Short mmCIF file of C-alpha atoms and ligand atoms in Angstrom, two decimals:
data_model
loop_
_atom_site.label_atom_id
_atom_site.label_comp_id
_atom_site.label_asym_id
_atom_site.label_seq_id
_atom_site.Cartn_x
_atom_site.Cartn_y
_atom_site.Cartn_z
CA UNK A 1308 -0.08 -0.02 -0.23
CA UNK A 1309 0.98 3.56 -0.81
CA UNK A 1310 1.41 6.01 2.08
CA UNK A 1311 -1.89 6.35 3.64
CA UNK A 1312 -1.16 9.58 5.53
CA UNK A 1313 -2.25 12.11 2.73
CA UNK A 1314 -4.92 13.91 5.09
CA UNK A 1315 -2.31 14.74 7.93
CA UNK A 1316 -2.91 14.20 11.60
CA UNK A 1317 -4.92 15.92 14.18
CA UNK A 1318 -5.79 16.10 17.74
CA UNK A 1319 -8.49 17.58 19.86
CA UNK A 1320 -11.02 17.87 22.84
CA UNK A 1321 -8.53 18.75 25.29
CA UNK A 1322 -9.34 17.99 28.84
CA UNK A 1323 -6.98 18.20 32.00
CA UNK A 1324 -6.18 14.30 31.80
CA UNK A 1325 -6.57 13.61 27.83
CA UNK A 1326 -6.88 14.35 24.27
CA UNK A 1327 -8.38 12.57 21.32
CA UNK A 1328 -5.87 11.69 18.38
CA UNK A 1329 -7.20 11.50 14.88
CA UNK A 1330 -6.15 10.75 11.28
CA UNK A 1331 -7.83 9.17 8.32
CA UNK A 1332 -6.11 6.70 6.04
CA UNK A 1333 -6.19 7.65 2.40
CA UNK A 1334 -3.71 6.24 -0.05
CA UNK A 1335 -5.64 7.86 -2.90
CA UNK A 1336 -7.59 10.91 -1.34
CA UNK A 1337 -8.96 12.23 -4.38
CA UNK A 1338 -10.45 8.75 -5.49
CA UNK A 1339 -14.14 9.34 -6.51
CA UNK A 1340 -15.26 5.68 -6.42
CA UNK A 1341 -18.20 5.69 -3.76
CA UNK A 1342 -17.07 2.06 -2.71
CA UNK A 1343 -13.50 2.94 -2.27
CA UNK A 1344 -13.40 6.12 -0.07
CA UNK A 1345 -9.72 7.45 -0.04
CA UNK A 1346 -8.94 4.50 -2.58
CA UNK A 1347 -8.58 2.33 0.34
CA UNK A 1348 -8.93 -1.63 0.39
CA UNK A 1349 -12.44 -2.90 1.23
CA UNK A 1350 -11.46 -3.85 4.90
CA UNK A 1351 -10.14 -2.84 8.26
CA UNK A 1352 -6.81 -1.62 8.58
CA UNK A 1353 -4.47 -1.71 11.70
CA UNK A 1354 -3.21 1.51 12.85
CA UNK A 1355 -0.57 1.82 15.78
CA UNK A 1356 -0.35 4.92 17.60
CA UNK A 1357 2.16 6.49 20.00
CA UNK A 1358 2.18 9.50 22.42
CA UNK A 1359 5.06 10.86 24.30
CA UNK A 1360 6.20 14.13 26.10
CA UNK A 1361 9.19 14.44 23.71
CA UNK A 1362 9.24 14.56 19.67
CA UNK A 1363 11.74 11.54 19.79
CA UNK A 1364 9.18 9.39 21.66
CA UNK A 1365 11.32 8.35 24.52
CA UNK A 1366 9.76 10.07 27.68
CA UNK A 1367 6.81 8.59 28.76
CA UNK A 1368 5.86 6.63 25.80
CA UNK A 1369 2.26 5.44 25.42
CA UNK A 1370 0.98 3.33 22.29
CA UNK A 1371 -1.89 1.04 21.29
CA UNK A 1372 -3.39 -0.39 18.26
CA UNK A 1373 -6.69 0.56 16.81
CA UNK A 1374 -8.72 -0.82 13.69
CA UNK A 1375 -9.51 1.78 11.06
CA UNK A 1376 -12.81 0.61 9.77
CA UNK A 1377 -14.05 1.12 6.02
CA UNK A 1378 -17.54 1.99 7.57
CA UNK A 1379 -15.74 5.15 9.19
CA UNK A 1380 -13.83 5.91 5.92
CA UNK A 1381 -10.78 4.48 7.77
CA UNK A 1382 -10.59 7.40 10.10
CA UNK A 1383 -9.35 6.73 13.51
CA UNK A 1384 -10.27 8.62 16.89
CA UNK A 1385 -8.05 7.65 19.82
CA UNK A 1386 -9.33 8.71 23.13
CA UNK A 1387 -5.91 9.00 25.25
CA UNK A 1388 -6.39 9.17 29.21
CA UNK A 1389 -4.44 9.66 32.23
CA UNK A 1390 -2.31 12.63 31.03
CA UNK A 1391 -0.79 15.35 32.99
CA UNK A 1392 -2.86 18.60 32.73
CA UNK A 1393 -1.52 21.72 30.92
CA UNK A 1394 1.22 19.76 29.25
CA UNK A 1395 2.55 19.35 25.62
CA UNK A 1396 2.55 15.79 24.02
CA UNK A 1397 3.58 14.58 20.43
CA UNK A 1398 1.80 11.99 18.76
CA UNK A 1399 2.09 9.85 15.54
CA UNK A 1400 0.53 6.76 13.90
CA UNK A 1401 1.83 3.70 11.68
CA UNK A 1402 0.15 1.79 9.25
CA UNK A 1403 1.04 -0.64 6.56
CA UNK A 1404 4.73 0.15 7.18
CA UNK A 1405 4.33 3.90 6.77
CA UNK A 1406 4.89 6.56 9.53
CA UNK A 1407 2.76 9.65 9.86
CA UNK A 1408 3.99 13.02 10.44
CA UNK A 1409 4.12 14.03 14.01
CA UNK A 1410 1.78 16.24 15.75
CA UNK A 1411 1.97 18.11 18.96
CA UNK A 1412 -0.91 18.45 21.31
CA UNK A 1413 -1.61 19.86 24.66
CA UNK A 1414 -3.96 18.92 27.57
CA UNK A 1415 -6.18 21.64 29.22
CA UNK A 1416 -5.00 23.14 32.58
CA UNK A 1417 -5.67 21.69 35.92
CA UNK A 1418 -9.00 23.02 37.15
CA UNK A 1419 -7.24 24.99 39.89
CA UNK A 1420 -4.69 26.75 37.52
CA UNK A 1421 -4.77 30.60 36.83
CA UNK A 1422 -2.33 30.06 34.29
CA UNK A 1423 -3.06 32.54 30.99
CA UNK A 1424 -4.57 30.58 28.01
CA UNK A 1425 -3.36 31.24 24.59
CA UNK A 1426 -5.83 30.41 21.99
CA UNK A 1427 -6.85 30.94 18.44
CA UNK A 1428 -10.09 31.34 16.66
CA UNK A 1429 -10.63 30.40 12.86
CA UNK A 1430 -13.53 29.78 10.48
CA UNK A 1431 -14.75 29.82 6.72
CA UNK A 1432 -12.17 28.34 4.55
CA UNK A 1433 -13.64 27.90 1.14
CA UNK A 1434 -11.20 25.81 -0.70
CA UNK A 1435 -11.42 27.39 -4.31
CA UNK A 1436 -11.49 30.87 -2.98
CA UNK A 1437 -7.76 30.79 -1.97
CA UNK A 1438 -4.65 29.48 -0.14
CA UNK A 1439 -4.70 28.76 3.58
CA UNK A 1440 -1.85 31.05 4.15
CA UNK A 1441 -3.34 32.33 7.37
CA UNK A 1442 -3.20 28.73 8.84
CA UNK A 1443 0.69 28.59 8.21
CA UNK A 1444 1.03 31.38 10.65
CA UNK A 1445 -1.40 30.42 13.05
CA UNK A 1446 0.69 26.87 13.21
CA UNK A 1447 3.78 28.98 13.98
CA UNK A 1448 2.04 30.37 16.91
CA UNK A 1449 1.51 27.17 18.56
CA UNK A 1450 -1.43 28.12 20.72
CA UNK A 1451 -2.61 26.12 23.54
CA UNK A 1452 -5.92 25.12 21.67
CA UNK A 1453 -7.43 26.16 18.42
CA UNK A 1454 -11.32 26.89 17.92
CA UNK A 1455 -13.09 26.54 14.57
CA UNK A 1456 -16.41 28.02 14.24
CA UNK A 1457 -17.72 26.92 11.20
CA UNK A 1458 -17.79 26.43 7.41
CA UNK A 1459 -14.83 24.12 7.58
CA UNK A 1460 -16.03 22.93 4.15
CA UNK A 1461 -18.45 24.40 1.74
CA UNK A 1462 -20.88 22.01 0.33
CA UNK A 1463 -21.81 24.33 -2.68
CA UNK A 1464 -20.96 23.89 -6.22
CA UNK A 1465 -17.51 25.10 -7.21
CA UNK A 1466 -17.43 29.03 -7.38
CA UNK A 1467 -17.30 30.72 -11.03
CA UNK A 1468 -13.95 32.11 -10.16
CA UNK A 1469 -11.35 29.86 -8.71
CA UNK A 1470 -8.00 30.25 -7.19
CA UNK A 1471 -7.37 26.47 -7.06
CA UNK A 1472 -10.00 23.98 -8.35
CA UNK A 1473 -12.06 21.43 -6.06
CA UNK A 1474 -11.04 18.83 -8.43
CA UNK A 1475 -13.22 15.60 -8.85
CA UNK A 1476 -17.07 16.23 -7.94
CA UNK A 1477 -16.95 20.00 -8.54
CA UNK A 1478 -20.92 20.06 -8.03
CA UNK A 1479 -23.14 20.66 -4.83
CA UNK A 1480 -22.55 17.59 -2.56
CA UNK A 1481 -25.39 15.60 -0.99
CA UNK A 1482 -24.41 11.94 -0.71
CA UNK A 1483 -21.95 10.44 1.70
CA UNK A 1484 -18.93 9.63 -0.65
CA UNK A 1485 -19.26 13.37 -1.79
CA UNK A 1486 -18.98 14.80 1.70
CA UNK A 1487 -16.00 12.33 2.22
CA UNK A 1488 -14.42 13.59 -0.94
CA UNK A 1489 -14.77 17.22 -0.36
CA UNK A 1490 -13.33 16.94 3.22
CA UNK A 1491 -10.51 15.03 1.49
CA UNK A 1492 -9.94 17.81 -0.89
CA UNK A 1493 -9.90 20.25 1.73
CA UNK A 1494 -7.54 18.24 4.12
CA UNK A 1495 -4.83 17.61 1.42
CA UNK A 1496 -3.95 21.40 1.84
CA UNK A 1497 -0.42 21.42 3.73
CA UNK A 1498 -1.20 24.56 5.81
CA UNK A 1499 -4.49 23.20 7.00
CA UNK A 1500 -2.56 19.97 7.97
CA UNK A 1501 0.31 22.15 9.72
CA UNK A 1502 -2.36 23.94 11.87
CA UNK A 1503 -4.04 20.68 13.04
CA UNK A 1504 -0.55 19.26 13.70
CA UNK A 1505 0.46 22.24 15.85
CA UNK A 1506 -2.24 22.22 18.37
CA UNK A 1507 -5.38 20.45 19.74
CA UNK A 1508 -8.83 21.53 17.91
CA UNK A 1509 -12.14 22.17 19.21
CA UNK A 1510 -14.81 22.59 16.25
CA UNK A 1511 -18.37 23.41 15.76
CA UNK A 1512 -20.36 23.60 12.71
CA UNK A 1513 -22.26 26.25 10.89
CA UNK A 1514 -24.41 25.67 7.87
CA UNK A 1515 -21.85 24.79 5.06
CA UNK A 1516 -20.95 21.44 6.72
CA UNK A 1517 -24.48 20.16 5.62
CA UNK A 1518 -26.60 23.03 3.41
CA UNK A 1519 -26.76 26.70 3.00
CA UNK A 1520 -28.65 28.35 5.83
CA UNK A 1521 -30.32 25.09 7.20
CA UNK A 1522 -32.20 24.77 10.11
CA UNK A 1523 -32.62 21.94 12.27
CA UNK A 1524 -34.41 19.30 10.35
CA UNK A 1525 -34.71 21.45 7.33
CA UNK A 1526 -37.98 20.78 5.44
CA UNK A 1527 -38.38 17.67 7.45
CA UNK A 1528 -38.27 15.63 4.30
CA UNK A 1529 -36.69 12.15 4.51
CA UNK A 1530 -34.18 13.33 1.70
CA UNK A 1531 -33.07 16.28 3.89
CA UNK A 1532 -32.62 14.15 7.03
CA UNK A 1533 -30.83 11.44 5.12
CA UNK A 1534 -28.51 14.16 3.70
CA UNK A 1535 -27.85 15.75 7.17
CA UNK A 1536 -27.15 12.34 8.69
CA UNK A 1537 -24.52 11.55 5.84
CA UNK A 1538 -22.91 15.19 6.40
CA UNK A 1539 -22.82 14.75 9.94
CA UNK A 1540 -21.25 11.25 9.51
CA UNK A 1541 -18.55 12.88 7.34
CA UNK A 1542 -18.02 15.75 9.90
CA UNK A 1543 -17.42 13.14 12.59
CA UNK A 1544 -14.92 11.10 10.31
CA UNK A 1545 -12.75 14.38 9.53
CA UNK A 1546 -12.68 16.04 12.97
CA UNK A 1547 -10.85 14.78 16.40
CA UNK A 1548 -14.15 14.41 18.22
CA UNK A 1549 -15.10 12.70 21.22
CA UNK A 1550 -18.36 11.29 20.29
CA UNK A 1551 -19.57 9.63 17.29
CA UNK A 1552 -23.25 10.47 15.53
CA UNK A 1553 -26.00 8.48 16.77
CA UNK A 1554 -29.28 8.11 14.80
CA UNK A 1555 -28.50 10.77 12.49
CA UNK A 1556 -27.77 13.32 15.28
CA UNK A 1557 -24.20 14.43 16.67
CA UNK A 1558 -23.80 15.89 20.30
CA UNK A 1559 -22.07 18.96 19.38
CA UNK A 1560 -22.49 21.86 22.06
CA UNK A 1561 -20.23 21.31 24.86
CA UNK A 1562 -17.77 23.07 27.56
CA UNK A 1563 -14.04 22.92 27.45
CA UNK A 1564 -12.72 24.57 30.51
CA UNK A 1565 -9.07 25.77 31.26
CA UNK A 1566 -8.46 26.11 34.98
CA UNK A 1567 -10.04 29.14 36.67
CA UNK A 1568 -9.39 31.26 33.70
CA UNK A 1569 -11.65 30.29 30.70
CA UNK A 1570 -15.02 28.63 30.19
CA UNK A 1571 -15.39 27.81 26.64
CA UNK A 1572 -18.91 27.16 25.90
CA UNK A 1573 -19.01 25.67 22.23
CA UNK A 1574 -22.45 26.23 20.82
CA UNK A 1575 -24.65 24.45 18.07
CA UNK A 1576 -26.43 26.88 16.12
CA UNK A 1577 -28.00 24.49 13.44
CA UNK A 1578 -28.88 21.06 14.88
CA UNK A 1579 -31.64 22.15 17.21
CA UNK A 1580 -32.78 25.25 15.53
CA UNK A 1581 -36.17 25.86 13.85
CA UNK A 1582 -38.14 29.02 13.16
CA UNK A 1583 -38.68 29.78 16.99
CA UNK A 1584 -35.18 28.78 18.35
CA UNK A 1585 -31.48 29.05 17.56
CA UNK A 1586 -30.27 26.65 20.45
CA UNK A 1587 -33.27 24.64 21.47
CA UNK A 1588 -34.69 24.34 24.97
CA UNK A 1589 -32.23 21.84 26.09
CA UNK A 1590 -29.05 23.56 24.86
CA UNK A 1591 -30.36 26.81 26.06
CA UNK A 1592 -31.17 26.01 29.67
CA UNK A 1593 -27.43 24.15 29.77
CA UNK A 1594 -25.94 27.52 28.73
CA UNK A 1595 -27.90 29.75 30.75
CA UNK A 1596 -27.20 27.57 33.92
CA UNK A 1597 -23.49 27.46 33.22
CA UNK A 1598 -23.51 31.38 32.51
CA UNK A 1599 -25.12 31.80 36.15
CA UNK A 1600 -23.04 29.43 38.06
CA UNK A 1601 -19.46 29.01 36.47
CA UNK A 1602 -16.65 29.85 38.97
CA UNK A 1603 -14.38 30.61 36.05
CA UNK A 1604 -13.06 34.22 35.14
CA UNK A 1605 -14.04 34.25 31.41
CA UNK A 1606 -17.32 32.86 29.95
CA UNK A 1607 -16.43 32.50 26.33
CA UNK A 1608 -18.83 31.85 23.93
CA UNK A 1609 -17.60 29.82 20.77
CA UNK A 1610 -19.97 29.77 17.94
CA UNK A 1611 -20.67 30.96 14.37
CA UNK A 1612 -23.00 33.65 14.06
CA UNK A 1613 -22.92 37.41 14.63
CA UNK A 1614 -24.14 37.90 18.06
CA UNK A 1615 -24.65 41.54 18.51
CA UNK A 1616 -27.20 43.66 16.67
CA UNK A 1617 -26.12 44.47 13.29
CA UNK A 1618 -28.51 46.94 11.30
CA UNK A 1619 -27.38 47.02 7.73
CA UNK A 1620 -28.70 50.40 6.14
CA UNK A 1621 -30.40 50.18 2.92
CA UNK A 1622 -33.00 47.78 1.38
CA UNK A 1623 -34.90 45.22 3.80
CA UNK A 1624 -33.96 43.15 5.43
CA UNK A 1625 -32.08 45.50 7.63
CA UNK A 1626 -31.42 42.73 10.20
CA UNK A 1627 -30.05 39.42 8.90
CA UNK A 1628 -32.61 36.55 9.91
CA UNK A 1629 -29.83 33.68 9.80
CA UNK A 1630 -27.90 35.57 12.61
CA UNK A 1631 -28.63 36.05 16.14
CA UNK A 1632 -30.85 39.09 15.09
CA UNK A 1633 -33.19 36.60 13.99
CA UNK A 1634 -33.64 35.48 17.39
CA UNK A 1635 -33.60 38.55 19.76
CA UNK A 1636 -35.53 37.20 22.84
CA UNK A 1637 -33.02 34.36 22.99
CA UNK A 1638 -30.24 36.82 22.88
CA UNK A 1639 -31.76 38.73 25.62
CA UNK A 1640 -31.77 35.79 27.72
CA UNK A 1641 -28.42 34.92 27.37
CA UNK A 1642 -27.34 38.56 27.99
CA UNK A 1643 -29.75 38.71 30.92
CA UNK A 1644 -27.88 35.68 32.58
CA UNK A 1645 -25.44 38.47 33.52
CA UNK A 1646 -22.40 35.97 33.78
CA UNK A 1647 -19.53 38.48 34.50
CA UNK A 1648 -16.60 38.12 31.75
CA UNK A 1649 -19.00 37.33 28.83
CA UNK A 1650 -17.18 37.15 25.70
CA UNK A 1651 -18.34 35.83 22.41
CA UNK A 1652 -16.33 34.81 19.31
CA UNK A 1653 -18.21 34.54 16.04
CA UNK A 1654 -17.50 33.98 12.31
CA UNK A 1655 -19.80 33.50 9.33
CA UNK A 1656 -19.58 36.99 7.83
CA UNK A 1657 -16.12 36.93 6.25
CA UNK A 1658 -14.78 40.18 7.88
CA UNK A 1659 -13.32 41.27 11.06
CA UNK A 1660 -15.78 42.83 13.52
CA UNK A 1661 -15.39 43.90 17.09
CA UNK A 1662 -17.88 45.47 19.48
CA UNK A 1663 -19.65 45.84 22.68
CA UNK A 1664 -22.57 43.49 23.78
CA UNK A 1665 -25.28 45.95 25.39
CA UNK A 1666 -28.08 44.98 27.72
CA UNK A 1667 -30.11 47.10 25.25
CA UNK A 1668 -28.57 47.53 21.84
CA UNK A 1669 -31.05 50.31 20.93
CA UNK A 1670 -30.21 52.49 23.89
CA UNK A 1671 -26.54 54.13 23.53
CA UNK A 1672 -26.55 54.86 27.26
CA UNK A 1673 -27.12 51.07 28.10
CA UNK A 1674 -24.31 49.21 29.84
CA UNK A 1675 -21.76 47.01 28.19
CA UNK A 1676 -22.37 43.65 29.30
CA UNK A 1677 -19.58 41.85 27.34
CA UNK A 1678 -17.70 42.17 24.25
CA UNK A 1679 -17.70 40.29 20.96
CA UNK A 1680 -14.94 39.41 18.29
CA UNK A 1681 -16.03 38.22 14.79
CA UNK A 1682 -13.27 36.55 12.97
CA UNK A 1683 -12.86 37.19 9.11
CA UNK A 1684 -12.26 33.94 7.25
CA UNK A 1685 -9.50 32.07 6.26
CA UNK A 1686 -9.90 32.21 2.45
CA UNK A 1687 -13.72 32.76 1.96
CA UNK A 1688 -14.55 35.85 -0.11
CA UNK A 1689 -16.38 38.60 1.83
CA UNK A 1690 -19.86 39.61 0.72
CA UNK A 1691 -20.51 43.23 -0.63
CA UNK A 1692 -20.93 44.70 2.85
CA UNK A 1693 -20.17 48.22 3.39
CA UNK A 1694 -18.05 48.15 6.40
CA UNK A 1695 -17.90 51.92 7.29
CA UNK A 1696 -21.71 52.25 6.91
CA UNK A 1697 -22.54 49.42 9.16
CA UNK A 1698 -20.15 50.79 11.70
CA UNK A 1699 -21.67 54.12 11.65
CA UNK A 1700 -25.19 52.71 11.84
CA UNK A 1701 -24.31 50.66 15.12
CA UNK A 1702 -22.73 52.77 17.83
CA UNK A 1703 -21.72 49.50 19.84
CA UNK A 1704 -19.83 48.15 16.81
CA UNK A 1705 -16.15 49.35 16.97
CA UNK A 1706 -14.11 47.84 14.48
CA UNK A 1707 -14.23 46.68 10.94
CA UNK A 1708 -11.45 45.18 8.58
CA UNK A 1709 -12.08 43.46 5.26
CA UNK A 1710 -8.90 41.21 4.96
CA UNK A 1711 -8.74 37.31 5.58
CA UNK A 1712 -7.23 35.83 8.72
CA UNK A 1713 -7.94 34.57 12.33
CA UNK A 1714 -7.75 35.62 15.90
CA UNK A 1715 -5.09 35.22 18.36
CA UNK A 1716 -5.98 35.54 21.93
CA UNK A 1717 -4.64 35.41 25.38
CA UNK A 1718 -6.88 35.01 28.44
CA UNK A 1719 -5.60 35.51 32.15
CA UNK A 1720 -7.21 36.49 35.16
CA UNK A 1721 -6.81 40.32 34.70
CA UNK A 1722 -7.80 40.70 30.90
CA UNK A 1723 -8.57 39.02 27.59
CA UNK A 1724 -6.58 40.08 24.84
CA UNK A 1725 -7.49 39.59 21.07
CA UNK A 1726 -5.25 40.54 18.08
CA UNK A 1727 -6.77 40.22 14.58
CA UNK A 1728 -4.14 38.69 12.43
CA UNK A 1729 -4.71 39.22 8.58
CA UNK A 1730 -3.00 38.29 5.26
CA UNK A 1731 -3.15 40.88 2.48
CA UNK A 1732 -3.91 38.36 -0.24
CA UNK A 1733 -5.16 34.56 -0.66
CA UNK A 1734 -4.93 34.16 -4.48
CA UNK A 1735 -1.09 33.07 -4.27
CA UNK A 1736 0.83 31.73 -1.61
CA UNK A 1737 3.39 33.43 0.69
CA UNK A 1738 1.48 36.30 2.23
CA UNK A 1739 3.07 37.75 5.33
CA UNK A 1740 0.73 38.18 8.55
CA UNK A 1741 0.30 41.21 10.64
CA UNK A 1742 -1.75 42.23 13.58
CA UNK A 1743 -4.42 44.79 12.27
CA UNK A 1744 -5.79 45.61 15.45
CA UNK A 1745 -5.49 44.43 18.91
CA UNK A 1746 -8.19 44.74 21.61
CA UNK A 1747 -8.42 44.11 25.36
CA UNK A 1748 -11.38 43.51 27.91
CA UNK A 1749 -11.41 43.44 31.58
CA UNK A 1750 -14.96 42.26 31.88
CA UNK A 1751 -17.35 44.82 30.25
CA UNK A 1752 -16.97 46.63 26.91
CA UNK A 1753 -13.59 46.46 24.83
CA UNK A 1754 -10.70 48.77 24.65
CA UNK A 1755 -8.75 49.25 21.63
CA UNK A 1756 -4.96 48.92 21.68
CA UNK A 1757 -4.38 50.20 18.14
CA UNK A 1758 -6.18 50.29 14.86
CA UNK A 1759 -9.57 51.49 15.85
CA UNK A 1760 -11.50 52.16 12.82
CA UNK A 1761 -13.97 54.67 14.77
FE1 FE2 B 1862 -18.34 31.09 5.52
#
């Protein structure tokens, strides 16, 4: 068999005592044969994993063997437990005589730790729109953990103008082998592989992992539910998740806590949604309860959609129904939970934004009860949004930038800092990265360190 490690390695779901290790075997990642995903043989393949405290695999070596099953497209999810908190580890796999690249991962901090947490947030990486240079720079920062807030793939048919082609199956995808192939195409990218190999990831999805702007059970048809189920299966097969899909559902909302410093509440704004609710009753109750009772300094919402009110001047609709502006009562209940140290990280809109969260967005005198930071996109093109006009129409929004990039953050007991890291171009390789703005918050609104556009 040829080298099966063409899709890289990854780790994720860090806890104080463990992580999940991931890879997927694919000797021919772009094979479009539905019966042979990744060009792999029609049988299970044995995979050996190793994890140690050093890159030469001599200190504290742990190892084991798992079977990569064809029913999971030969993906591998290894839950390693019994590790030390706040500690770097290195891991690799071996299969059919080939050795994978080495990945670096890190456990979450001890529950009593007050150590600062370094994390990055990324989103929206439409493959044919550009190169993932931003991920190359993110990887070099080696954060404690990377959050991805959705649009990891796009299900859409290939854009009219491409920087690089999707390859086989460029149409809109609806079937299991097509979702697998789309993930494989994305994951062949060396910069994306580098970002996964540099740190553990915690991911949530937005709409394009399934279908544009879908809500919950969609139109309720058997065809849509089948499509959603295969999309969720493919999502699981390509992310380092702890849990697998069951009966067409996948438990996505969850908490990842770093000591006494950061309580990351990762939301699912798609699976439980309908016209009346963004989160669904169970997820909302879980969130409100934790917001009220968390003993941790920063309550961090990690989710895709623009959270603050965003009035867009011009023709209706001036408030976007797919974002939190379409669920204002639910948003108000979250803000009214009044958890101190509330910070929201979002994506979706393909531009950088920063702003204050207000108890009443329509009252300029209303107190700031938190801050929101909206990541741009790794590669996806922005819409024709008039940044300055929207900024002017929303006093609580403080910053806009139209370049591609990611967010690089540090949470400490004293403050939370967010740097917007941008590249000037993605239509060719090699763009340098720069900090276009840096903000800090001590628990209410945000303060600009530099680069304020207002
Ligand atoms: Fe997107």
